[in-house]
Tab-separated table of C-alpha atoms and ligand atoms in Angstrom:
chain	number	residue	atom	x	y	z
A	1	MET	CA	-39.743	-85.542	-62.878
A	2	THR	CA	-36.353	-85.504	-64.569
A	3	ARG	CA	-36.154	-83.434	-67.706
A	4	PRO	CA	-35.183	-85.361	-70.887
A	5	LEU	CA	-31.634	-84.742	-71.990
A	6	ALA	CA	-30.895	-82.623	-75.003
A	7	PRO	CA	-29.396	-84.570	-77.891
A	8	LEU	CA	-25.662	-84.286	-78.239
A	9	PRO	CA	-24.559	-81.483	-80.559
A	10	ALA	CA	-23.816	-82.604	-84.115
A	11	ALA	CA	-20.194	-81.481	-83.909
A	12	LEU	CA	-19.614	-83.651	-80.833
A	13	VAL	CA	-21.316	-86.646	-82.417
A	14	SER	CA	-19.054	-86.274	-85.385
A	15	ALA	CA	-15.943	-85.941	-83.177
A	16	VAL	CA	-16.920	-89.064	-81.325
A	17	ARG	CA	-17.367	-91.032	-84.554
A	18	HIS	CA	-14.039	-89.767	-85.773
A	19	ILE	CA	-12.046	-90.727	-82.723
A	20	ALA	CA	-13.741	-94.142	-82.581
A	21	ALA	CA	-12.038	-94.948	-85.872
A	22	THR	CA	-8.493	-94.816	-84.514
A	23	PRO	CA	-6.273	-97.964	-84.421
A	24	HIS	CA	-5.765	-97.956	-80.642
A	25	LEU	CA	-8.175	-95.864	-78.523
A	26	LEU	CA	-7.512	-94.686	-74.945
A	27	VAL	CA	-10.674	-93.792	-73.095
A	28	ALA	CA	-9.718	-91.968	-69.891
A	29	LEU	CA	-12.368	-90.688	-67.530
A	30	ASP	CA	-12.380	-88.593	-64.389
A	31	PHE	CA	-14.568	-90.074	-61.679
A	32	ASP	CA	-16.293	-87.534	-59.266
A	33	GLY	CA	-18.449	-85.080	-61.123
A	34	THR	CA	-17.971	-87.040	-64.360
A	35	MET	CA	-18.737	-90.754	-63.929
A	36	ALA	CA	-20.437	-90.048	-60.637
A	37	PRO	CA	-22.649	-87.094	-59.696
A	38	LEU	CA	-21.244	-85.039	-56.748
A	39	VAL	CA	-22.746	-85.973	-53.383
A	40	ALA	CA	-22.285	-84.707	-49.818
A	41	ARG	CA	-20.062	-87.494	-48.599
A	42	ALA	CA	-17.156	-88.723	-50.687
A	43	GLU	CA	-17.735	-92.348	-49.682
A	44	ASP	CA	-21.303	-92.273	-51.069
A	45	ALA	CA	-20.306	-91.373	-54.630
A	46	ARG	CA	-21.164	-94.056	-57.259
A	47	PRO	CA	-20.921	-94.077	-61.027
A	48	LEU	CA	-24.120	-93.686	-62.967
A	49	PRO	CA	-25.083	-97.234	-63.978
A	50	ARG	CA	-25.208	-96.534	-67.727
A	51	SER	CA	-21.798	-94.810	-67.639
A	52	ALA	CA	-20.399	-97.798	-65.694
A	53	ALA	CA	-21.928	-100.260	-68.197
A	54	ALA	CA	-20.485	-98.321	-71.150
A	55	LEU	CA	-17.076	-98.248	-69.499
A	56	ALA	CA	-17.266	-101.994	-68.976
A	57	THR	CA	-18.119	-102.600	-72.590
A	58	LEU	CA	-15.363	-100.310	-73.849
A	59	SER	CA	-12.860	-102.182	-71.580
A	60	SER	CA	-13.797	-105.459	-73.226
A	61	LEU	CA	-13.203	-104.291	-76.801
A	62	GLN	CA	-9.981	-105.058	-78.673
A	63	SER	CA	-7.477	-102.248	-79.302
A	64	THR	CA	-9.249	-100.116	-76.670
A	65	THR	CA	-7.812	-99.182	-73.305
A	66	THR	CA	-9.940	-97.736	-70.520
A	67	ALA	CA	-8.638	-95.738	-67.595
A	68	LEU	CA	-10.029	-93.859	-64.605
A	69	VAL	CA	-7.925	-90.759	-63.759
A	70	SER	CA	-8.930	-89.510	-60.362
A	71	GLY	CA	-7.946	-87.263	-57.461
A	72	ARG	CA	-8.991	-89.939	-55.050
A	73	ALA	CA	-6.525	-92.392	-53.501
A	74	LEU	CA	-6.515	-95.679	-55.478
A	75	ALA	CA	-8.130	-97.590	-52.614
A	76	SER	CA	-10.975	-95.073	-52.400
A	77	LEU	CA	-11.362	-95.076	-56.196
A	78	ARG	CA	-11.634	-98.857	-56.281
A	79	ALA	CA	-14.191	-98.881	-53.470
A	80	VAL	CA	-16.581	-96.419	-55.014
A	81	ALA	CA	-16.037	-97.040	-58.777
A	82	THR	CA	-15.631	-100.885	-58.775
A	83	PRO	CA	-13.825	-100.488	-62.117
A	84	PRO	CA	-13.955	-103.216	-64.726
A	85	ALA	CA	-10.806	-105.502	-64.340
A	86	PRO	CA	-8.822	-104.263	-67.380
A	87	THR	CA	-9.322	-100.621	-66.583
A	88	LEU	CA	-6.091	-98.822	-65.694
A	89	LEU	CA	-6.214	-96.514	-62.705
A	90	VAL	CA	-4.568	-93.236	-61.748
A	91	GLY	CA	-5.205	-91.922	-58.235
A	92	SER	CA	-4.276	-89.048	-56.019
A	93	HIS	CA	-4.225	-86.639	-58.957
A	94	GLY	CA	-1.470	-88.668	-60.625
A	95	ALA	CA	0.670	-89.549	-57.609
A	96	GLU	CA	-0.581	-93.178	-57.687
A	97	SER	CA	-0.909	-95.486	-60.663
A	98	TRP	CA	-2.130	-98.961	-61.294
A	99	TRP	CA	-1.548	-100.352	-64.768
A	100	GLY	CA	-1.216	-104.008	-63.876
A	101	PRO	CA	0.611	-106.264	-61.351
A	102	ASP	CA	4.009	-104.636	-62.227
A	103	SER	CA	2.880	-101.207	-61.065
A	104	PRO	CA	5.324	-99.498	-58.774
A	105	ALA	CA	4.048	-98.897	-55.227
A	106	LEU	CA	4.060	-95.327	-54.114
A	107	GLU	CA	7.082	-94.640	-51.897
A	108	LEU	CA	7.794	-91.405	-49.992
A	109	THR	CA	11.179	-90.196	-48.862
A	110	ALA	CA	11.639	-89.573	-45.169
A	111	ASP	CA	11.264	-85.839	-45.828
A	112	GLN	CA	8.049	-86.363	-47.795
A	113	ALA	CA	6.683	-88.660	-45.041
A	114	ALA	CA	7.421	-86.003	-42.430
A	115	ALA	CA	5.729	-83.357	-44.640
A	116	LEU	CA	2.693	-85.596	-44.928
A	117	GLU	CA	2.483	-85.848	-41.180
A	118	ARG	CA	2.530	-82.042	-40.921
A	119	ALA	CA	-0.127	-81.731	-43.658
A	120	ARG	CA	-2.408	-84.244	-41.889
A	121	ALA	CA	-1.964	-82.443	-38.599
A	122	LEU	CA	-2.880	-79.161	-40.157
A	123	VAL	CA	-6.076	-80.565	-41.629
A	124	THR	CA	-6.995	-82.340	-38.400
A	125	GLN	CA	-6.642	-79.034	-36.604
A	126	ALA	CA	-8.898	-77.303	-39.074
A	127	THR	CA	-11.612	-80.049	-38.903
A	128	THR	CA	-11.508	-79.772	-35.124
A	129	LEU	CA	-11.988	-76.044	-35.229
A	130	TYR	CA	-14.564	-75.735	-37.950
A	131	GLU	CA	-17.817	-77.663	-37.858
A	132	GLY	CA	-18.906	-79.706	-40.920
A	133	THR	CA	-15.353	-79.897	-42.411
A	134	VAL	CA	-14.057	-83.395	-43.103
A	135	GLN	CA	-10.534	-84.866	-43.515
A	136	GLU	CA	-9.801	-87.473	-46.193
A	137	ASP	CA	-6.368	-89.106	-45.929
A	138	LYS	CA	-4.482	-90.262	-49.060
A	139	PRO	CA	-1.091	-92.025	-49.315
A	140	SER	CA	0.677	-88.858	-50.373
A	141	GLY	CA	-1.701	-86.164	-49.272
A	142	VAL	CA	-4.820	-85.165	-47.417
A	143	ALA	CA	-7.994	-83.458	-48.457
A	144	LEU	CA	-10.009	-80.911	-46.468
A	145	HIS	CA	-13.670	-81.159	-47.523
A	146	TYR	CA	-16.029	-78.325	-46.721
A	147	ARG	CA	-19.187	-79.232	-48.702
A	148	GLN	CA	-21.049	-79.914	-45.488
A	149	ALA	CA	-19.834	-76.885	-43.584
A	150	SER	CA	-21.450	-73.454	-43.434
A	151	GLU	CA	-20.009	-70.903	-45.851
A	152	ALA	CA	-18.280	-69.106	-42.970
A	153	ASP	CA	-16.816	-72.307	-41.484
A	154	GLY	CA	-15.716	-73.578	-44.855
A	155	ARG	CA	-13.971	-70.321	-45.745
A	156	ALA	CA	-12.283	-70.070	-42.282
A	157	ALA	CA	-11.016	-73.628	-42.505
A	158	VAL	CA	-9.556	-73.098	-45.932
A	159	ASP	CA	-7.962	-69.784	-44.888
A	160	HIS	CA	-6.502	-71.440	-41.818
A	161	VAL	CA	-4.886	-74.288	-43.745
A	162	ARG	CA	-3.703	-72.022	-46.622
A	163	LYS	CA	-2.023	-69.704	-44.193
A	164	MET	CA	-0.172	-72.533	-42.489
A	165	VAL	CA	0.822	-74.258	-45.706
A	166	ALA	CA	2.269	-71.040	-47.097
A	167	GLN	CA	5.073	-71.441	-44.573
A	168	ASP	CA	5.834	-75.072	-45.622
A	169	PRO	CA	7.453	-75.422	-49.104
A	170	ALA	CA	7.297	-79.284	-48.898
A	171	ILE	CA	3.476	-79.191	-49.161
A	172	TYR	CA	1.718	-78.541	-52.460
A	173	LEU	CA	-1.794	-77.056	-52.429
A	174	GLY	CA	-4.542	-77.744	-54.894
A	175	THR	CA	-8.179	-76.869	-55.096
A	176	GLY	CA	-11.285	-78.748	-56.249
A	177	LYS	CA	-15.024	-78.640	-55.802
A	178	MET	CA	-15.564	-77.717	-52.068
A	179	VAL	CA	-12.200	-79.326	-51.275
A	180	LEU	CA	-8.672	-78.141	-50.548
A	181	GLU	CA	-6.060	-80.720	-51.419
A	182	LEU	CA	-2.607	-80.920	-49.805
A	183	SER	CA	0.016	-83.203	-51.283
A	184	VAL	CA	3.739	-83.830	-50.765
A	185	LEU	CA	4.084	-84.905	-54.389
A	186	ASN	CA	3.729	-82.456	-57.176
A	187	ALA	CA	1.805	-84.709	-59.611
A	188	ASN	CA	-0.944	-83.817	-62.050
A	189	LYS	CA	-3.406	-85.577	-64.359
A	190	GLY	CA	-1.735	-84.208	-67.511
A	191	GLN	CA	1.512	-86.097	-66.726
A	192	SER	CA	-0.535	-89.215	-66.052
A	193	LEU	CA	-2.439	-88.991	-69.315
A	194	THR	CA	0.794	-88.616	-71.227
A	195	THR	CA	2.234	-91.671	-69.470
A	196	LEU	CA	-0.931	-93.673	-70.168
A	197	ARG	CA	-0.790	-92.677	-73.809
A	198	GLU	CA	2.865	-93.850	-74.107
A	199	ARG	CA	2.353	-97.064	-72.184
A	200	THR	CA	-0.714	-98.104	-74.172
A	201	GLN	CA	0.621	-96.768	-77.490
A	202	ALA	CA	-2.744	-95.126	-78.003
A	203	THR	CA	-3.222	-93.444	-81.376
A	204	ALA	CA	-5.951	-91.196	-79.944
A	205	THR	CA	-7.224	-90.262	-76.491
A	206	PHE	CA	-10.743	-89.476	-75.273
A	207	PHE	CA	-10.817	-87.655	-71.894
A	208	ALA	CA	-13.773	-86.312	-69.935
A	209	GLY	CA	-13.571	-84.398	-66.685
A	210	ASP	CA	-15.364	-81.702	-64.692
A	211	ASP	CA	-12.853	-80.053	-62.320
A	212	VAL	CA	-9.973	-77.570	-62.432
A	213	THR	CA	-7.557	-80.464	-61.842
A	214	ASP	CA	-8.850	-82.024	-65.096
A	215	GLU	CA	-7.560	-79.034	-66.976
A	216	HIS	CA	-4.034	-80.461	-66.780
A	217	ALA	CA	-5.354	-83.481	-68.677
A	218	PHE	CA	-7.198	-81.380	-71.297
A	219	ALA	CA	-3.969	-79.415	-71.801
A	220	ALA	CA	-2.035	-82.685	-72.365
A	221	LEU	CA	-4.346	-83.733	-75.251
A	222	LEU	CA	-2.855	-83.783	-78.757
A	223	PRO	CA	-4.360	-83.023	-82.169
A	224	GLY	CA	-6.778	-85.813	-82.975
A	225	ASP	CA	-7.660	-86.351	-79.300
A	226	LEU	CA	-11.063	-85.457	-77.823
A	227	GLY	CA	-11.608	-83.595	-74.563
A	228	VAL	CA	-15.063	-83.129	-73.070
A	229	LYS	CA	-15.648	-80.793	-70.112
A	230	VAL	CA	-18.530	-81.828	-67.878
A	231	GLY	CA	-20.453	-78.825	-66.472
A	232	GLN	CA	-19.611	-75.194	-66.238
A	233	GLY	CA	-16.364	-73.310	-65.873
A	234	GLU	CA	-13.460	-72.317	-68.090
A	235	THR	CA	-11.833	-75.133	-69.996
A	236	ALA	CA	-9.295	-76.095	-72.601
A	237	ALA	CA	-11.530	-78.951	-73.673
A	238	GLY	CA	-12.936	-78.803	-77.204
A	239	PHE	CA	-16.425	-79.891	-76.173
A	240	ARG	CA	-18.723	-79.664	-73.214
A	241	ILE	CA	-21.719	-81.575	-71.798
A	242	ALA	CA	-23.966	-80.194	-69.080
A	243	ALA	CA	-23.612	-82.757	-66.318
A	244	PRO	CA	-22.649	-86.379	-65.485
A	245	ALA	CA	-26.195	-87.336	-66.494
A	246	ALA	CA	-25.222	-86.518	-70.101
A	247	LEU	CA	-22.190	-88.763	-70.085
A	248	PRO	CA	-24.002	-92.100	-70.689
A	249	GLN	CA	-25.336	-91.070	-74.083
A	250	LEU	CA	-21.826	-89.888	-75.058
A	251	LEU	CA	-20.116	-93.113	-73.918
A	252	GLU	CA	-22.888	-95.243	-75.491
A	253	LEU	CA	-22.281	-93.449	-78.805
A	254	LEU	CA	-18.556	-94.121	-78.443
A	255	VAL	CA	-19.319	-97.801	-77.801
A	256	SER	CA	-21.482	-98.134	-80.879
A	257	ALA	CA	-19.102	-96.216	-83.144
A	258	ARG	CA	-16.133	-98.198	-81.878
A	259	ARG	CA	-17.957	-101.515	-82.332
A	260	GLU	CA	-18.811	-100.522	-85.909
A	261	PHE	CA	-15.130	-99.603	-86.587
A	262	LEU	CA	-13.938	-102.900	-85.096
A	263	HIS	CA	-16.647	-104.861	-86.902
A	264	VAL	CA	-17.946	-106.238	-83.566
A	265	THR	CA	-21.554	-107.283	-83.611
B	301	LIG	O1	-10.551	-86.434	-59.867
B	301	LIG	P1	-11.872	-86.855	-59.283
B	301	LIG	O2	-12.095	-88.327	-59.537
B	301	LIG	O3	-12.998	-86.024	-59.770
B	301	LIG	O4	-11.728	-86.649	-57.696
B	301	LIG	C1	-11.735	-85.339	-57.158
B	301	LIG	C2	-12.080	-85.393	-55.703
B	301	LIG	O5	-13.320	-86.058	-55.630
B	301	LIG	C3	-13.860	-86.342	-54.340
B	301	LIG	O6	-14.373	-85.156	-53.799
B	301	LIG	C4	-15.374	-84.579	-54.596
B	301	LIG	O7	-16.468	-85.477	-54.695
B	301	LIG	C5	-17.195	-85.734	-53.429
B	301	LIG	C6	-18.268	-86.767	-53.712
B	301	LIG	O8	-19.146	-86.346	-54.658
B	301	LIG	C7	-17.748	-84.414	-52.907
B	301	LIG	O9	-18.375	-84.627	-51.656
B	301	LIG	C8	-16.607	-83.402	-52.730
B	301	LIG	O10	-17.127	-82.154	-52.354
B	301	LIG	C9	-15.844	-83.201	-54.050
B	301	LIG	O11	-14.696	-82.405	-53.898
B	301	LIG	C10	-12.833	-87.012	-53.448
B	301	LIG	O12	-13.340	-87.120	-52.164
B	301	LIG	C11	-11.466	-86.305	-53.479
B	301	LIG	O13	-10.518	-87.074	-52.825
B	301	LIG	C12	-11.031	-86.135	-54.905
B	301	LIG	O14	-9.773	-85.516	-55.011
């Protein structure tokens, strides 16, 4: 039996009501570990239905922009999240963006393309050597997943790749939950959130995320914005909820407060 969720803390309820009353609201959400509970295989992740429904409703409201800001490649994000049509997308930890048909395609220089080949070869080598590790290719990077590996194999695979990448200044390393991320572009979610805010002319931003890569986004929030960390770990976010299962009630509160502010019945 699932335990009933604790009610949201009064301070968070009040912060949600406050941000809902802004002229143009940007609601930006991380996907894995936030909209979707973490699962063994990346391709099996799906948003919790109530979170997806709340996102869809928010995306239909006037003066409200929704965005998913993910470490996944855009194609992978679209496949698992099936985002509502108006939702803007950021993928590959900020290296890819979709904010409408005029979005620039991601282009790599010849040097970056060569570095990407080297990064992929390294990860392929590690997944061949260490059982249970999995490679996920992205347009400007590659992820080494070790969630399904033994602790020893996971650690050895990560050490192997880290050691090799240390000799290659064209490859940037990042970490996540049971994943090592290699990229040939030095992007982050904080830069993306700032760009989203400017493009949409948002007067306040709501962002929720669970991972270390989301800390760039929390750090990019401004006074009057609202950051919510999902789960445990150090954070710069002002508020925290326990797990993705607690996100629906937060988003549903935002929907009802926003509707009230916009006089939508
Ligand atoms: O920024 P996010 O949307 O949170 O994406 C971060 C990474 O998420 C995915 O990996 C994570 O979720 C998987 C599915 O639950 C899980 O199996 C894995 O262990 C997690 O690290 C995704 O596969 C990565 O590409 C994203 O960078």
